[in-house]
Short mmCIF file of C-alpha atoms and ligand atoms in Angstrom, two decimals:
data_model
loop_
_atom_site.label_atom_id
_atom_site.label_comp_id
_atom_site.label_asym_id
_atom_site.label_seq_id
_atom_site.Cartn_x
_atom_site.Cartn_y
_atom_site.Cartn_z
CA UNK A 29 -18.86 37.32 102.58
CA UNK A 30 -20.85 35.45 100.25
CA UNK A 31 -24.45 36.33 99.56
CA UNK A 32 -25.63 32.96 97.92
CA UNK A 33 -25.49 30.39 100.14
CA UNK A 34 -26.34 29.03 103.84
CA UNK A 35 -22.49 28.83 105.18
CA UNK A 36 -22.52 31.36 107.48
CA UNK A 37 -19.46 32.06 109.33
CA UNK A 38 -17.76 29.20 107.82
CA UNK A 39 -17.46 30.88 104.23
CA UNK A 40 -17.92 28.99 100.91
CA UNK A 41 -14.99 27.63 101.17
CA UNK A 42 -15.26 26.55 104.67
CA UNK A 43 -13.99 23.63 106.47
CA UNK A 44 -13.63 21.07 104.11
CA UNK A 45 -10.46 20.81 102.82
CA UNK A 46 -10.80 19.12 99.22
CA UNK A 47 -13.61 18.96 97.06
CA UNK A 48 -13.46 15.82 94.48
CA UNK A 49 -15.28 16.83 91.42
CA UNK A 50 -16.22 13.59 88.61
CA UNK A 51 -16.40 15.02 84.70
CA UNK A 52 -18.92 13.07 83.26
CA UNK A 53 -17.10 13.81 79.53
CA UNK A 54 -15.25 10.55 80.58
CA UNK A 55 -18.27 8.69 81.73
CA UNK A 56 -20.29 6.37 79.38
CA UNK A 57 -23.17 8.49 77.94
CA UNK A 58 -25.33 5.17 77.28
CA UNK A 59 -25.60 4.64 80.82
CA UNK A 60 -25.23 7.88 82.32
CA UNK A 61 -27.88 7.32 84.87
CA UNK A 62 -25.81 4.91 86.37
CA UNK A 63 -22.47 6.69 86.05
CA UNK A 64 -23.91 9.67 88.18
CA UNK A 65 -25.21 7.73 90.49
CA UNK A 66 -22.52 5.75 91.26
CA UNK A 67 -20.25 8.62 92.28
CA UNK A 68 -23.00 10.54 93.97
CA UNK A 69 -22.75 7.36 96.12
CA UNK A 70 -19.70 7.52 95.90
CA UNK A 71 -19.13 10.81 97.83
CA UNK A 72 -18.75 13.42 95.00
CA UNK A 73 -18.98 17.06 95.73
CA UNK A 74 -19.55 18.06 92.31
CA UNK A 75 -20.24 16.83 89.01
CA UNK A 76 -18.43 18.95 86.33
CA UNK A 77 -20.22 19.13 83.05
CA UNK A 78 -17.95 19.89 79.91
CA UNK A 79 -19.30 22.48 77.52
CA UNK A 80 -18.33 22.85 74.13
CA UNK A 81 -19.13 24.58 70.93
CA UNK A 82 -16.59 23.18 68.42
CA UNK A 83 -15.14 27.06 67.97
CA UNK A 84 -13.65 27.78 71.18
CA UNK A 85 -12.15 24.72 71.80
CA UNK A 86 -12.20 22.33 68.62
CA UNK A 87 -14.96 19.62 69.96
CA UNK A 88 -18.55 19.87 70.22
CA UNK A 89 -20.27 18.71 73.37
CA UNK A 90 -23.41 19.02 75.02
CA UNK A 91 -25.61 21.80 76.67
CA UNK A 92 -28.33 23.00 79.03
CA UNK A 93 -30.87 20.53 78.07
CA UNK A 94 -28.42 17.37 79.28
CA UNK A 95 -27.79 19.88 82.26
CA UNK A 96 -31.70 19.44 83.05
CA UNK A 97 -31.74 16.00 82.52
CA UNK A 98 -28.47 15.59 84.78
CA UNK A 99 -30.29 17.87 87.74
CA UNK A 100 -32.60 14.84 87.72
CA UNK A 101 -30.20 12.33 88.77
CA UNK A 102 -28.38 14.23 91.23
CA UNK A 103 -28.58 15.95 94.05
CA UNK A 104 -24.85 17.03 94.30
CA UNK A 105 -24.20 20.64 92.72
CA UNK A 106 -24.09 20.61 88.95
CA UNK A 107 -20.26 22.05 88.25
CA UNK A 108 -20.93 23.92 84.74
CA UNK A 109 -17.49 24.32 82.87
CA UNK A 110 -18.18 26.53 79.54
CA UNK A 111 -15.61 25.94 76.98
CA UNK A 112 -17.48 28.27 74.53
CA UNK A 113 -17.46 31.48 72.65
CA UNK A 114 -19.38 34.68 74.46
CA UNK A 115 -20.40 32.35 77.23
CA UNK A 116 -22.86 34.49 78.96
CA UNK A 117 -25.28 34.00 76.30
CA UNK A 118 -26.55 31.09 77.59
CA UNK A 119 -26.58 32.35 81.41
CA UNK A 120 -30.14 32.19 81.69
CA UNK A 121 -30.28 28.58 80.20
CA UNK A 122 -27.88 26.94 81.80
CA UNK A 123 -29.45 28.82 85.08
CA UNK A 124 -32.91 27.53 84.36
CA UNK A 125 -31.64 23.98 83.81
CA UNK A 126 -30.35 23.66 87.18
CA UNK A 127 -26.47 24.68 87.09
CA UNK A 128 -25.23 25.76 90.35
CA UNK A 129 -21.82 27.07 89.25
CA UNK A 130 -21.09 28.23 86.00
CA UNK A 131 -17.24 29.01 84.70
CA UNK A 132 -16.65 30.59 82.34
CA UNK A 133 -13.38 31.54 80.90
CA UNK A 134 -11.39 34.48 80.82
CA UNK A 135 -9.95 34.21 77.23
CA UNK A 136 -13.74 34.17 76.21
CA UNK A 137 -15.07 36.64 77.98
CA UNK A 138 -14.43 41.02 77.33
CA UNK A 139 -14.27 41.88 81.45
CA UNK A 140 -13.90 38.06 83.59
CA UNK A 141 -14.79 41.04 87.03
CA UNK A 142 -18.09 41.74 84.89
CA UNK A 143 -18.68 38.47 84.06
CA UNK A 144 -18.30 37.15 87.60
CA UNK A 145 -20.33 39.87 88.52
CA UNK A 146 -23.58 38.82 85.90
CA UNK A 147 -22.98 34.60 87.10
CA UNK A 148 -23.51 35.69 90.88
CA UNK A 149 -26.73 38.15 90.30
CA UNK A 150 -28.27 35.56 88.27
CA UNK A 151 -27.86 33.23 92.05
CA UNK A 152 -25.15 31.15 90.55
CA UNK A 153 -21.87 30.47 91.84
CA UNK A 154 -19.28 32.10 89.52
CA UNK A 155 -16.21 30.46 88.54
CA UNK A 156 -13.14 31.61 85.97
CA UNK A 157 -10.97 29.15 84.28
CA UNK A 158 -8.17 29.61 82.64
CA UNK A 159 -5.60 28.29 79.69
CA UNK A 160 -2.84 27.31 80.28
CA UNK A 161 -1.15 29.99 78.24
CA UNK A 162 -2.70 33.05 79.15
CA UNK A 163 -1.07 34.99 81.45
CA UNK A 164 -1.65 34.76 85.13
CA UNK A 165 -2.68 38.43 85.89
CA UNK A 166 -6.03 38.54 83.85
CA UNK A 167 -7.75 36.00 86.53
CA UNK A 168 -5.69 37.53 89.09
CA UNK A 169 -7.53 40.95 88.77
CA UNK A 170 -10.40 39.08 88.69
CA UNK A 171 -10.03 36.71 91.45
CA UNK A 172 -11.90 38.79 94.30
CA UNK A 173 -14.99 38.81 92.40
CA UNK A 174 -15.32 35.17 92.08
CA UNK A 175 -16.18 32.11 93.79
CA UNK A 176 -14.14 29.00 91.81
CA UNK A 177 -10.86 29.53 90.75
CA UNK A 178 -10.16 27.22 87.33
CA UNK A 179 -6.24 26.53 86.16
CA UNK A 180 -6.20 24.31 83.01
CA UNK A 181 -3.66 21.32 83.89
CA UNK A 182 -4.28 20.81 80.20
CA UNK A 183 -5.05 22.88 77.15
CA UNK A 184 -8.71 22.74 77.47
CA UNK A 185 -10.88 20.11 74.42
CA UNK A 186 -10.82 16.89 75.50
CA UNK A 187 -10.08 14.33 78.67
CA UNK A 188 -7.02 12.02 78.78
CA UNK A 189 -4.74 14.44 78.41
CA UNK A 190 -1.28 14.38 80.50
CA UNK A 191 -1.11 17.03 83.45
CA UNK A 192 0.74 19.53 81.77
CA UNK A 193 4.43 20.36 83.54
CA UNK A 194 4.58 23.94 84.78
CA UNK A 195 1.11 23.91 86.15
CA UNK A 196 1.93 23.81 89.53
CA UNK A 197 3.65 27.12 89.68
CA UNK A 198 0.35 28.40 87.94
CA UNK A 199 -1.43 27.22 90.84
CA UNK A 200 0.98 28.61 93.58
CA UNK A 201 0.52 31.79 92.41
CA UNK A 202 -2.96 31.70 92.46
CA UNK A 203 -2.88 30.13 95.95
CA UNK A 204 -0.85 33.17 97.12
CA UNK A 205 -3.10 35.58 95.88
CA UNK A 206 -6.32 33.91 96.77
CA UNK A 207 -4.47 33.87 100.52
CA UNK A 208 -3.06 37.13 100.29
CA UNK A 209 -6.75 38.58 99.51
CA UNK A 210 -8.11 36.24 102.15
CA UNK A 211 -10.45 35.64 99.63
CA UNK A 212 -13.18 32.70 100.04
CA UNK A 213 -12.43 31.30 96.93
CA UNK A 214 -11.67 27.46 95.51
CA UNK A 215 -8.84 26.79 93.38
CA UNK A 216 -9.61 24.19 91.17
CA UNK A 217 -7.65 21.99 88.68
CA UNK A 218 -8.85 20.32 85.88
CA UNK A 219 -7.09 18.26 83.16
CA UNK A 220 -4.38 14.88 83.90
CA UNK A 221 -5.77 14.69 87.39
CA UNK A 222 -5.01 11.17 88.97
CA UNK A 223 -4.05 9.81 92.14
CA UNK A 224 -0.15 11.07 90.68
CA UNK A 225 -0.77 14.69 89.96
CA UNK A 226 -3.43 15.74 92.19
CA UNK A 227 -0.86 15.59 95.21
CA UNK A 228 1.59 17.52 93.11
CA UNK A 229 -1.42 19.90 92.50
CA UNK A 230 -2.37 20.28 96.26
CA UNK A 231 1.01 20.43 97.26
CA UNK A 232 1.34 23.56 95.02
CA UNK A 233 -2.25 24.89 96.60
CA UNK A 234 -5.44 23.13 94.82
CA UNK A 235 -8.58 22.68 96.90
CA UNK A 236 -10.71 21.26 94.30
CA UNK A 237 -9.82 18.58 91.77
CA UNK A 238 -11.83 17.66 88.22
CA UNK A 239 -11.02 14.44 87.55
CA UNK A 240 -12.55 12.80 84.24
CA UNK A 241 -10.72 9.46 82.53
CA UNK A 242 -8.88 8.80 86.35
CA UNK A 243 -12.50 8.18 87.86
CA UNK A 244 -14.83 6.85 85.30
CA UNK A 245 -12.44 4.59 83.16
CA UNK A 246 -11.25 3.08 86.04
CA UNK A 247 -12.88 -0.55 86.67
CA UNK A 248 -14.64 0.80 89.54
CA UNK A 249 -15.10 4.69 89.53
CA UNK A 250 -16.39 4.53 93.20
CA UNK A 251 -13.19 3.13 94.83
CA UNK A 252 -11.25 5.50 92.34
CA UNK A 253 -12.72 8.40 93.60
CA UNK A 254 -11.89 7.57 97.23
CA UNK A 255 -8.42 7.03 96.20
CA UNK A 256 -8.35 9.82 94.36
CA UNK A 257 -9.74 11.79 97.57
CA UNK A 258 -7.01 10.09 99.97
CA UNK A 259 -4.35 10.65 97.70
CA UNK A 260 -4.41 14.71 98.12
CA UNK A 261 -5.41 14.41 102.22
CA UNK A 262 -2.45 14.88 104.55
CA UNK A 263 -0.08 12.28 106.20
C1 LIG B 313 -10.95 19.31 79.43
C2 LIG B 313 -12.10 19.37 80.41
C3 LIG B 313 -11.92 18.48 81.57
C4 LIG B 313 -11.84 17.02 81.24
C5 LIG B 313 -10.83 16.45 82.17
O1 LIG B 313 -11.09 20.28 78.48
O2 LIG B 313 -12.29 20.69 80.88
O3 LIG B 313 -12.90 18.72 82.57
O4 LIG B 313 -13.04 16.33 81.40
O5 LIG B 313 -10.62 15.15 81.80
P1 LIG B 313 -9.39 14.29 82.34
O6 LIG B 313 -9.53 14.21 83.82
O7 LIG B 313 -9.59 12.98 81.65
O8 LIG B 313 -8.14 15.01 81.91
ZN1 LIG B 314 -13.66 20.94 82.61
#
């Protein structure tokens, strides 16, 4: 049972069955009040933020202090993805600009259980991504200390990137283990998500899809998020 939030009975996870999550790497940073607010309207159940030092992953983003400014213009939860060397540097940063989940990733990080473990006593939600070549078992072993799930559909760097083939076993054998565990964790995907993939993604077990050049270069983000949402709900 989680400790951090108000769900009760119901779990983090709880009844909802797919959470629809904009990156705002894709959205246009000159008018970024706007972007947000248009999928917060738009029914968004997270806004994933992009973090990244030019070492990990070769491009150079943005950090806590845009985090701030974004926890100004939103009330959704601010979805923290950090694409950076020794991540847990900046826990207490991106904590005290208003993150609600921070993931980190397992390549980046010595023990992803201890790591998970330093995310959730700081009140955050903890989540572990990872690449998609690095083997399966090191989130595996990790998975019952954490509260997001992350599977790269892409190598992690940049959006616009095609869904990468062979992710979907990736996430079936996450969704078996998450099940097997009963464990009140989401499975995300993030990387080539569109109103194409992310069925192929839920199919295999996804709960939660990061969606960046799909939502906000599309000539109306709002009405792309809603198909984007329909596209991975049943029937
Ligand atoms: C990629 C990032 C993604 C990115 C996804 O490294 O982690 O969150 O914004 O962008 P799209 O949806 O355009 O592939
Ligand atoms: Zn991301």
């Amino acid at each position: 049972m989680s400790a951090r939030g108000p769900e009760g009975a119901a779990g983090w996870v709880g009844r909802q069955r797919n959470r629809i999550c904009p990156s705002i790497l894709s959205a246009d940073f000159s008018r970024l009040g706007d972007e947000i607010a248009r999928v917060t309207r738009a029914g968004a159940d997270f806004l994933h933020v992009d973090v990244m030092d030019g070492q990990f992953v070769p491009n150079l983003t943005f950090g806590p202090i845009l985090v701030q400014a974004m926890r100004r213009l939103t009330p959704i939860p601010l979805d923290v993805h950090l694409m950076i060397v020794d991540p847990l540097r900046f826990l207490d940063e991106f904590a005290e600009a208003g993150a609600d989940h921070l993931i980190v990733h397992v390549e980046a990080v010595e023990d992803p259980v201890v790591a998970s473990r330093r995310i959730r006593a700081r009140g955050l939600r903890a989540g572990l991504s990872i690449k998609p070549a690095t083997p399966l078992p090191r989130l595996l072993g990790a998975l019952s200390g954490c509260d997001i799930a992350l599977v790269m559909t892409v190598e992690p760097g940049r959006g616009g990137q095609a869904f990468l083939d062979g992710s979907e076993e990736r996430i079936a054998t996450v969704r078996a283990a998450i099940d097997d565990a009963k464990l009140d964790c989401l499975l995300g995907v993030d990387g080539g998500i569109d109103p194409t993939t992310a069925p192929r993604a839920a199919r295999a077990g996804a709960d939660t899809f990061i969606a960046g050049h799909s939502i906000f270069h599309a000539p109306d983000p709002a009405a792309a998020l809603q198909t984007l949402r329909r596209s991975v709900e049943p029937g």
